[in-house]
Coordinates of C-alpha atoms in Angstrom, one line a residue:
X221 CA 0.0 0.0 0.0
X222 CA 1.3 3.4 -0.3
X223 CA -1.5 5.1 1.4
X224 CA 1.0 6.8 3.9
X225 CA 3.2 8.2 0.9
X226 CA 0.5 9.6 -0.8
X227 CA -1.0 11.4 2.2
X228 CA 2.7 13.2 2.5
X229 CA 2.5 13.9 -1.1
X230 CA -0.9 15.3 -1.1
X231 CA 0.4 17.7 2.0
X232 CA 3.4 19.0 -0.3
X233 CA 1.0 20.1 -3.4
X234 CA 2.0 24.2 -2.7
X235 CA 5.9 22.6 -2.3
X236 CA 6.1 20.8 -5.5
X237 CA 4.8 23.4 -7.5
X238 CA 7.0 25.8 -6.4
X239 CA 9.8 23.2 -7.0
X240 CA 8.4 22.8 -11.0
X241 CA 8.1 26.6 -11.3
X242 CA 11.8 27.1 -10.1
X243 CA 12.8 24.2 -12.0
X244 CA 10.7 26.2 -15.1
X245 CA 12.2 29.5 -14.4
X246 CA 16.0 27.9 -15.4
X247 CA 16.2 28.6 -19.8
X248 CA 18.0 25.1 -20.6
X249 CA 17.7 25.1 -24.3
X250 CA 20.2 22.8 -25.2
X251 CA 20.4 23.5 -28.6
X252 CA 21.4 26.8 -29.1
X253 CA 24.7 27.4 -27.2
X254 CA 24.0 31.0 -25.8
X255 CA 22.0 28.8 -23.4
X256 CA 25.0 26.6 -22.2
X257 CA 25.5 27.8 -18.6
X258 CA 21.7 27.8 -18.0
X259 CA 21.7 24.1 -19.1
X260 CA 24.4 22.9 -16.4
X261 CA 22.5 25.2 -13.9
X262 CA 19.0 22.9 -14.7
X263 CA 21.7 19.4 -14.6
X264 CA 22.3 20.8 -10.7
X265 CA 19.3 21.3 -9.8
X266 CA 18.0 18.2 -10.8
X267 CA 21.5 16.9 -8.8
X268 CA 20.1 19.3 -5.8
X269 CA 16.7 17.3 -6.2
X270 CA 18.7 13.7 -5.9
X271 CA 20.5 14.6 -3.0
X272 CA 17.3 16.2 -1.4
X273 CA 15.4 12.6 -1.9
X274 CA 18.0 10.8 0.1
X275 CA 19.6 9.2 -2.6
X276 CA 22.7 8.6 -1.9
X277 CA 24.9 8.1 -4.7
X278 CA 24.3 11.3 -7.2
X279 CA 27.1 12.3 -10.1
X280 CA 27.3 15.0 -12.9
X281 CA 28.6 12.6 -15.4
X282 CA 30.2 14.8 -18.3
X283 CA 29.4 13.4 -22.0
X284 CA 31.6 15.6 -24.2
X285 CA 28.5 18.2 -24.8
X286 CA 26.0 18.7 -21.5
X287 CA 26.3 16.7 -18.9
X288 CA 23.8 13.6 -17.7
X289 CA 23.0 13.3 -13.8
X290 CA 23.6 10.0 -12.2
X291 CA 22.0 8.5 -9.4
X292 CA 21.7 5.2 -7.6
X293 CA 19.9 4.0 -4.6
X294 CA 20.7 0.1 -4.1
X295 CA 18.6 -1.1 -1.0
X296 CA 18.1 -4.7 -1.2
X297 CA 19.8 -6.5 -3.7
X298 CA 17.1 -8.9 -3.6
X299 CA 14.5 -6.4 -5.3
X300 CA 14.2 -5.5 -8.7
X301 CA 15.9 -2.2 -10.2
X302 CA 14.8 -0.1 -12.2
X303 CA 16.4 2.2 -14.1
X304 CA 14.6 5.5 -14.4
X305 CA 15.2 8.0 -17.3
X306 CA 14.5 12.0 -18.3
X307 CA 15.1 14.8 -19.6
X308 CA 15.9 18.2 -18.1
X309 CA 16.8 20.4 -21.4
X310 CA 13.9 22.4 -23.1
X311 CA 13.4 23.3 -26.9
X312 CA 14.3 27.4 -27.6
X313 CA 10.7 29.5 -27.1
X314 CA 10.7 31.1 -30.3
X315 CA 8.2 33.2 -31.2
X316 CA 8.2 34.5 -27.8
X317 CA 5.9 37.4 -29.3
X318 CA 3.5 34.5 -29.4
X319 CA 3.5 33.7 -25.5
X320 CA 0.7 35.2 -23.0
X321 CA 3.1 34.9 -20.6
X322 CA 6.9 34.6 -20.8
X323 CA 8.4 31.4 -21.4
X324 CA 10.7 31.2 -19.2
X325 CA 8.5 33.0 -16.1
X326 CA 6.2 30.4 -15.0
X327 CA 2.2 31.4 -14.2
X328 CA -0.5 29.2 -13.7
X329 CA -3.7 29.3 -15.1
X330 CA -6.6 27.7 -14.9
X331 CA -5.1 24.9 -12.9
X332 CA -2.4 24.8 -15.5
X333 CA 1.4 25.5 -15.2
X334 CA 2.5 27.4 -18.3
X335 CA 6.6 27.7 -19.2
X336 CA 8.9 26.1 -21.8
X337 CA 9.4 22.9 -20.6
X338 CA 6.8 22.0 -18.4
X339 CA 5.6 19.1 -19.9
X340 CA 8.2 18.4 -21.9
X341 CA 9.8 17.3 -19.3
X342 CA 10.5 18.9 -16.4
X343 CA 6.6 18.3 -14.9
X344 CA 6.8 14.5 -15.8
X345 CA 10.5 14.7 -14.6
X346 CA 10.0 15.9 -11.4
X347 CA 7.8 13.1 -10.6
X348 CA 9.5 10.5 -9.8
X349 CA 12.0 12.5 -7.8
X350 CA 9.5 13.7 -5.4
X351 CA 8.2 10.3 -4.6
X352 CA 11.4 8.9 -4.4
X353 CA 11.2 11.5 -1.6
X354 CA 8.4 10.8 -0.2
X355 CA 9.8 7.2 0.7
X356 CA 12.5 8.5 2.2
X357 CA 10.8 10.4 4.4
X358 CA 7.7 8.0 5.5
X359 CA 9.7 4.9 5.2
X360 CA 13.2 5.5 5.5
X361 CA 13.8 3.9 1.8
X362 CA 12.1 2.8 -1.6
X363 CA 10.1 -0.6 -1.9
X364 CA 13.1 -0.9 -5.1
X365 CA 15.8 -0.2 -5.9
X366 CA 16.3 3.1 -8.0
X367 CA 18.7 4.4 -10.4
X368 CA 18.3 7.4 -12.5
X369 CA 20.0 9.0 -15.8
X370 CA 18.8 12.5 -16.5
X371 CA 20.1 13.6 -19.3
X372 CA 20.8 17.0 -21.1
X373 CA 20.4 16.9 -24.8
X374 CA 17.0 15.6 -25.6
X375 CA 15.9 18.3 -27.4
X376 CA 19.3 18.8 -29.5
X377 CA 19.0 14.7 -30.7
X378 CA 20.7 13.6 -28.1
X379 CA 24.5 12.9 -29.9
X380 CA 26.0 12.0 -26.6
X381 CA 23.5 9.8 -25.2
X382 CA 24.3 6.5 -26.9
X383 CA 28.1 6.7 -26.1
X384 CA 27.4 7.9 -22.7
X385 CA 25.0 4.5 -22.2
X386 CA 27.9 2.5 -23.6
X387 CA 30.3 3.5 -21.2
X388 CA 28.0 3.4 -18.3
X389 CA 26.7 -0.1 -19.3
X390 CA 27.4 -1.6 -16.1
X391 CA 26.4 1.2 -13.7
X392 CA 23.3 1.2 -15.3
X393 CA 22.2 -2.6 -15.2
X394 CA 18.7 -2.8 -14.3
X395 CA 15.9 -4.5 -15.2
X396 CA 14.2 -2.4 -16.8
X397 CA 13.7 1.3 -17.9
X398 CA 10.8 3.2 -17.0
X399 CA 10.8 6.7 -18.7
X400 CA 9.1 9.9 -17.3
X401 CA 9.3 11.2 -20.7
X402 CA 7.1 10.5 -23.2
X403 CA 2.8 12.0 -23.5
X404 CA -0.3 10.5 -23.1
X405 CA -1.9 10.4 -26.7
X406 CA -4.8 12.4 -25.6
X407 CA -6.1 14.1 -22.4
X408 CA -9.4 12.1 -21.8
X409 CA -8.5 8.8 -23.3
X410 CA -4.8 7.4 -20.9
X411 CA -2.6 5.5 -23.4
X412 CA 1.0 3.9 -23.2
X413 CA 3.5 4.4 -26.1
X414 CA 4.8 1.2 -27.3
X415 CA 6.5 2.1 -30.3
X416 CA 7.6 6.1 -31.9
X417 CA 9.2 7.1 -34.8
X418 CA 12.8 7.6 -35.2
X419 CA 14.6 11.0 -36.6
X420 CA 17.2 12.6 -38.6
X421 CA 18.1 16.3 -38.5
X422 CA 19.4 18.2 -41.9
X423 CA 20.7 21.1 -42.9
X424 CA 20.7 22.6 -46.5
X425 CA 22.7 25.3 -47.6
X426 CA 22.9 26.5 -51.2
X427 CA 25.1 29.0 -52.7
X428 CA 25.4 31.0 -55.6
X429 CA 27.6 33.8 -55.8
X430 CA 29.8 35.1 -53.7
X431 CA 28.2 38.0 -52.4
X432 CA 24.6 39.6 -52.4
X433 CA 23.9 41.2 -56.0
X434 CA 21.5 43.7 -56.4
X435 CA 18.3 42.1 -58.3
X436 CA 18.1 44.9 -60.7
X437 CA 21.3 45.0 -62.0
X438 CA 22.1 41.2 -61.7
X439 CA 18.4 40.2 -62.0
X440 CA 17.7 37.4 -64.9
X441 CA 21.2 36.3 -64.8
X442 CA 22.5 35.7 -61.7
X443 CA 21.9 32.6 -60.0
X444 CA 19.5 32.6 -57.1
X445 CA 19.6 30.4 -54.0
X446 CA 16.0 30.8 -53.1
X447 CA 14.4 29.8 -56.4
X448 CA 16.6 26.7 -56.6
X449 CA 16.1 26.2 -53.1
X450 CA 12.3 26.0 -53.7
X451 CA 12.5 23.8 -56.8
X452 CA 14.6 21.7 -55.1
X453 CA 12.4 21.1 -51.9
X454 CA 9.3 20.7 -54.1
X455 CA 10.8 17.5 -55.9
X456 CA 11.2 15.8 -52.1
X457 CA 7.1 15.2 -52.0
X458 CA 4.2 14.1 -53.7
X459 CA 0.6 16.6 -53.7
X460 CA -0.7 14.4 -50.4
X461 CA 2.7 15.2 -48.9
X462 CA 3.9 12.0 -48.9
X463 CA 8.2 11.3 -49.1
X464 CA 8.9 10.6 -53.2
X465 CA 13.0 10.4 -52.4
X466 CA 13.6 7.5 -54.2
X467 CA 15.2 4.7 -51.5
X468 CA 14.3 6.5 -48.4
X469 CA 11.5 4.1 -47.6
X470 CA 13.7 0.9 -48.7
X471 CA 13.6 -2.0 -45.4
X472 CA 10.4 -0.4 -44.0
X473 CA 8.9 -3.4 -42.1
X474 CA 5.1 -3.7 -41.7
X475 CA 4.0 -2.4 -38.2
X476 CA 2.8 -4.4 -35.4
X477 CA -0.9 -5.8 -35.3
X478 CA -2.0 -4.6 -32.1
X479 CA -1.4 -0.8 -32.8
X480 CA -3.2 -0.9 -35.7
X481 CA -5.9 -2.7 -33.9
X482 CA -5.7 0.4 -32.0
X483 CA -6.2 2.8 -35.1
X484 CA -8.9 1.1 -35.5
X485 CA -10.9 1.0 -32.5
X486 CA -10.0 4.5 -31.0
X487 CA -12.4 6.4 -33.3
X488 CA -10.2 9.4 -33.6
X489 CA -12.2 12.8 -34.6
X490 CA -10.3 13.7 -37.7
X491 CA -12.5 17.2 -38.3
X492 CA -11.7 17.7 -34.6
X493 CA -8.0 17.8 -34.7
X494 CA -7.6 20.2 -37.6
X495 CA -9.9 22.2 -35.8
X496 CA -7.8 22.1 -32.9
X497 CA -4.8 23.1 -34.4
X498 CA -6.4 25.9 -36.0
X499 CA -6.0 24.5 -39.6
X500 CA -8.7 24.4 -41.9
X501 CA -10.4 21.4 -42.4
X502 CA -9.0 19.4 -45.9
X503 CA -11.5 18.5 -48.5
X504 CA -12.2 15.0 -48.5
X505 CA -11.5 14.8 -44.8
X506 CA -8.8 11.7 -44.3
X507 CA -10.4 8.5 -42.8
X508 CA -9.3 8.3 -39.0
X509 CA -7.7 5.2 -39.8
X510 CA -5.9 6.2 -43.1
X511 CA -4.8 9.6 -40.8
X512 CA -3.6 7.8 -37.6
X513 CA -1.8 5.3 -39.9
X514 CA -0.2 8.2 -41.7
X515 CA 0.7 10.2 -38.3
X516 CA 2.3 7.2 -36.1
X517 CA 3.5 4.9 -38.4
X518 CA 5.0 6.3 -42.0
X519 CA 8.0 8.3 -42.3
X520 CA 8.3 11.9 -43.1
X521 CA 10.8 14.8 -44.0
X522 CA 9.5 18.1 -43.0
X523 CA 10.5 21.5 -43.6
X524 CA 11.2 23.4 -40.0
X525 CA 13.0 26.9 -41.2
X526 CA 13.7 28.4 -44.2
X527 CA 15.8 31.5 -45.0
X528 CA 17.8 33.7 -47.3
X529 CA 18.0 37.1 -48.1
X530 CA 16.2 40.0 -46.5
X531 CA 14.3 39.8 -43.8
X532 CA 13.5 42.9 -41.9
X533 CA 11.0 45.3 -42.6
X534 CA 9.2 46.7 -46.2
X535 CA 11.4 46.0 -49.3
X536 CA 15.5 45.2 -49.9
X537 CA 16.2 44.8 -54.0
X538 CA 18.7 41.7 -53.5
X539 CA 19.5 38.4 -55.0
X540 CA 21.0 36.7 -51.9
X541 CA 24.4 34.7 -52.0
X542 CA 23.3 31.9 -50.0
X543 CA 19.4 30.0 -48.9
X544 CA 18.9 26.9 -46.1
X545 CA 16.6 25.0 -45.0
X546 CA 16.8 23.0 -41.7
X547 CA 14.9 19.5 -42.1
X548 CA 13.8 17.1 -40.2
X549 CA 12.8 13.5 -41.2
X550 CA 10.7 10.9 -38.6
X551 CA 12.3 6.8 -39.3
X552 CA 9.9 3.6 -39.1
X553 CA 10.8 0.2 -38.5
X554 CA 13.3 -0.8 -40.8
X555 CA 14.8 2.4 -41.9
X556 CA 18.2 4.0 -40.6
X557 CA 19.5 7.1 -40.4
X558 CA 22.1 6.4 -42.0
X559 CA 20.6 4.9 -45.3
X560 CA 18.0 7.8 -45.1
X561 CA 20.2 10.2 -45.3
X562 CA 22.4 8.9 -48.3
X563 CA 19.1 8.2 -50.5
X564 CA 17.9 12.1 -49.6
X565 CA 21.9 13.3 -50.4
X566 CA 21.6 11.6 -53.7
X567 CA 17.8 12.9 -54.8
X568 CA 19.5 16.5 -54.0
X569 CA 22.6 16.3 -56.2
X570 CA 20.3 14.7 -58.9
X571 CA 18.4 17.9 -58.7
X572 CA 20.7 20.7 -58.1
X573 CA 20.1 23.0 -60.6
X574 CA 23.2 25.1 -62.5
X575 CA 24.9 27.5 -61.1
X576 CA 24.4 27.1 -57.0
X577 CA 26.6 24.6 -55.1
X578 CA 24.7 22.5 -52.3
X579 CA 26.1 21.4 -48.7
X580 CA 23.8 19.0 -46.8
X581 CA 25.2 18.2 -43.1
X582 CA 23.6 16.1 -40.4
X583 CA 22.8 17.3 -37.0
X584 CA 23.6 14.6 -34.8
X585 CA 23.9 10.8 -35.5
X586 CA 20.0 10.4 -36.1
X587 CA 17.9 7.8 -33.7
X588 CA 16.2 4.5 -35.2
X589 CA 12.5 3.8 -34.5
X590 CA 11.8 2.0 -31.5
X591 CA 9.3 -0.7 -30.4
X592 CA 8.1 -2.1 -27.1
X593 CA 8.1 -5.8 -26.5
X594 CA 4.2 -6.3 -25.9
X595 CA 4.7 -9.0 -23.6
X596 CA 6.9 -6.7 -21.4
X597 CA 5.3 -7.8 -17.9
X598 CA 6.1 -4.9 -16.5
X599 CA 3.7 -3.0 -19.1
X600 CA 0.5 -4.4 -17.7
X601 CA 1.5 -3.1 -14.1
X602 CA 1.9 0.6 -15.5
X603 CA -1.9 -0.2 -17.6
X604 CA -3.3 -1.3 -13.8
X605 CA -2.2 2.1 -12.4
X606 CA -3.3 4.0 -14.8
X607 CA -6.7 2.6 -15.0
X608 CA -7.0 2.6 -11.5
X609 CA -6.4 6.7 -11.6
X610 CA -8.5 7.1 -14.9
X611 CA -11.7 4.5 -14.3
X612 CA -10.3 3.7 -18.5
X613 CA -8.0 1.0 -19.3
X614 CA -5.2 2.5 -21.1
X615 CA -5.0 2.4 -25.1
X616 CA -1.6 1.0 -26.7
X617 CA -0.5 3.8 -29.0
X618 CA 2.1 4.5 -31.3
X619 CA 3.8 8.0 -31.3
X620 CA 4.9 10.2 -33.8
X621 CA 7.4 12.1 -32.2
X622 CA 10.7 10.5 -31.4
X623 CA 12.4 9.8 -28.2
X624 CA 15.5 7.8 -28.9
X625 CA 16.1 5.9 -25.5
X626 CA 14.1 2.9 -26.2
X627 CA 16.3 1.9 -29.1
X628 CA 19.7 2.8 -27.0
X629 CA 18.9 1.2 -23.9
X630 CA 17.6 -2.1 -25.6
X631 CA 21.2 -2.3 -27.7
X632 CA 23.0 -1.0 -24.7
X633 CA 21.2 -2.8 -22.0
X634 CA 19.6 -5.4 -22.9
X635 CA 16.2 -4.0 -21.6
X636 CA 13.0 -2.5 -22.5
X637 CA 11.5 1.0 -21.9
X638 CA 8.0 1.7 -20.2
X639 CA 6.8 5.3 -21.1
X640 CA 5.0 6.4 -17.7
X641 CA 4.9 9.8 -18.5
X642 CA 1.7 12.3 -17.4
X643 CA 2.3 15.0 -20.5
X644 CA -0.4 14.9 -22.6
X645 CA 0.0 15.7 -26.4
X646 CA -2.0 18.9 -26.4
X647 CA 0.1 20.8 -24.2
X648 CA 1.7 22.8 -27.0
X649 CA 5.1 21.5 -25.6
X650 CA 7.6 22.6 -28.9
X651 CA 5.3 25.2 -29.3
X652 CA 4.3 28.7 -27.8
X653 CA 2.3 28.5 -24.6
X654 CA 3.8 25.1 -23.5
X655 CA 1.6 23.9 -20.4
X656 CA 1.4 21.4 -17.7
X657 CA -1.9 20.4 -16.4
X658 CA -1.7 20.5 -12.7
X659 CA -4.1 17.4 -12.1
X660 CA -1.6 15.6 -13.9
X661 CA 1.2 16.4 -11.5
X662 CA -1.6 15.3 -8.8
X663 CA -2.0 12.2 -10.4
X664 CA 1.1 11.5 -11.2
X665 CA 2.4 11.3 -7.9
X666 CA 0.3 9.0 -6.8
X667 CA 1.4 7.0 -9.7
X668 CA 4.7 6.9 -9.5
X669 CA 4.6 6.3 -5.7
X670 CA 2.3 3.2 -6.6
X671 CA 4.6 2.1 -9.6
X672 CA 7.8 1.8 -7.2
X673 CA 5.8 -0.3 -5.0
X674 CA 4.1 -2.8 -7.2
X675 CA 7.6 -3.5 -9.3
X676 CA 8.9 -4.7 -6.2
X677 CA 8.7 -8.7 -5.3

């Protein structure tokens, strides 16, 4: 039972949010590095929060970028161990004219925590850190043992993370990994992920001459970036948006059975979710199935930034020396990053156009697609809790997005990843206005707190 550590929980509600809006109030964008010293400050307070739990081993473990925290609490070699994982780095807040409040100066509205990084991850974080807490201070120990790998470079692809893992191997034996990051699929409907999407980040450059030319003078003749910039992008998809680069789909293996089972049965509201997004609605609407088929389990390349030339204010007459676009594709089963990226390299060169020279680099080593085991026993214990805390048994959902770990820890380790994380999807987390539902922190703790004790024999 954990009744006793969920009555100290319930009397630290004021404490913890405090302790999530401090942990807010630190900008650790790890991919930009202006940001650097704000990162390390976010890897010690998550250190602070370690030490503060009782656990007694805790370590800044430096990676050759930012640094992952450590920690270990070993108390009965008899029990079970799991390993528990996060993040503590943020994506940058731009637009910040878009924020109500600013991003980085936590407010709560409506019951709802809003700062970058909130729910992605530094609410779900927090979680287990505070119950790990609690049992220290009601019992003296966990029912399990712990240990825990916070790491720093999420949001940036994570380059360090798979070497760091390697080298840690043996620290980190466990039996399995239970992630606070991760989202529910959607606020009323509790899911757990068992498989995502893996990624590769790109960068495009073209150049033409070797200076900005003014477009009267030089206009007709000159070669422009932007125009073969956009010819160039346009070849990369079909008119449904789908990936036409020949070979990037090559060794895509068909998904598992039971999430698209799940497609199936969920009943998803198509015209609802372009509403939601503020989009219009497309004519013919998609089928849910053919739509959640397309979101969770086929690979895409997407265009996140593009720039060249002028950009300020009214007019500038220039033909810009240089255009880029920064990319990002999502992997399936089967496909690599490595043999995405050479098919997308080649469909470029094939379609440079004369007179602009083209440098495509990779931002970070990329991350396969990852799937769950869906025997994992320790999966149904995590679809009990949640049931219990939800009165709905859990749905089995793939995910778009990517988080990397699964696929690391299962070459690295040995073991498989449980997503227990209390984000849900629509908390604009990448986005402006990035929230954290405060009855998810509620409910969370009382999760995790039951979690710890039912994975122990």
């Amino acid at each position: 039972m954990t009744d006793e550590q969920e009555r100290w929980l319930a009397d630290r509600d004021a404490e913890t949010i405090e302790t999530l809006m401090a942990f807010c109030r630190i900008p650790s964008v790890s991919t930009d590095p202006a940001y650097a010293d704000d990162v390390r400050r976010a890897a010690a307070f998550v250190a602070d929060r370690l030490t503060e739990a009782g656990v007694p081993v805790v370590e800044t473990v430096e990676t050759g970028g930012h640094p992952c925290i450590y920690g270990e609490w070993i108390t009965d070699p008899a029990q079970p161990t799991i390993l528990l994982y996060g993040h503590y780095d943020v994506q940058p807040p731009d637009p910040l004219h878009l924020w109500l409040s600013p991003p980085f100066a936590p407010e709560i509205r409506d019951d709802r925590l809003y700062a970058r990084g909130a729910s992605d991850d530094k609410g779900s974080l927090l979680l287990p850190l505070v119950v790990t807490r609690a049992w220290a201070e009601t019992v003296g120990r966990p029912p399990i043992n712990l240990k825990f790998l916070i790491e720093g470079e999420e949001e940036s692809g994570s380059p360090h993370f798979a070497p760091t893992v390697a080298a840690l191997a043996d620290r980190l034996a466990c039996d399995v990994v239970v992630s606070a990051d991760g989202a529910s699929w959607r606020p009323d409907l509790p899911s757990i992920t068992v498989a995502s999407r893996g990624m590769l980040a790109l960068e495009l450059t073209l150049r033409g001459a070797g200076k900005d030319l003014h477009s009267g003078r030089h206009g007709g003749t000159a070669p422009n970036p932007i125009r073969a910039l956009a010819r160039m992008l346009a070849t990369l998809h079909d008119a449904e948006g789908r990936v036409t680069v020949p070979g990037f789909a090559d060794g895509v293996t068909p998904p598992d059975p039971a999430i698209l089972d799940a497609i199936r049965s969920v009943g998803f509201d198509v015209a609802g979710y372009y509403d939601a997004i503020g989009a219009p609605r497309p004519t013919p609407l998609p089928h849910a199935t053919d739509f959640l088929t397309r979101q969770w389990l086929e690979p895409t390349l997407e265009f996140n930034g593009i720039d060249g030339g002028y950009q300020g204010a009214g007019t500038k007459t220039v033909i810009p020396s240089e255009a880029r676009v920064k990319i990002t594709c999502r992997l399936v089963a089967g496909q690599t990053p490595d043999a995405a990226f050479d098919a997308i390299r080649a469909h470029l060169e094939g379609v440079l156009p004369p007179g602009v020279t083209m440098d495509l680099r990779r931002h970070g080593p990329g991350a396969p697609a990852f799937a769950l085991d869906p025997d994992q026993p320790e999966m149904r214990v995590t679809e009990d809790i949640l049931e219990e805390l939800t009165g709905t048994r859990p749905l089995r959902v793939a995910m778009g997005a990517t988080v990397p770990i699964g696929a690391v820890f299962a070459a690295e380790l040995g073991v498989g990843t449980i997503f227990f994380s209390f984000a849900t999807s629509d908390e604009d987390y990448h986005a402006p206005n990035e929230f954290f539902r405060l009855s998810s922190l509620r409910a969370g703790r009382v999760g995790w707190a039951r979690l710890m004790a039912r994975l122990a024999r």
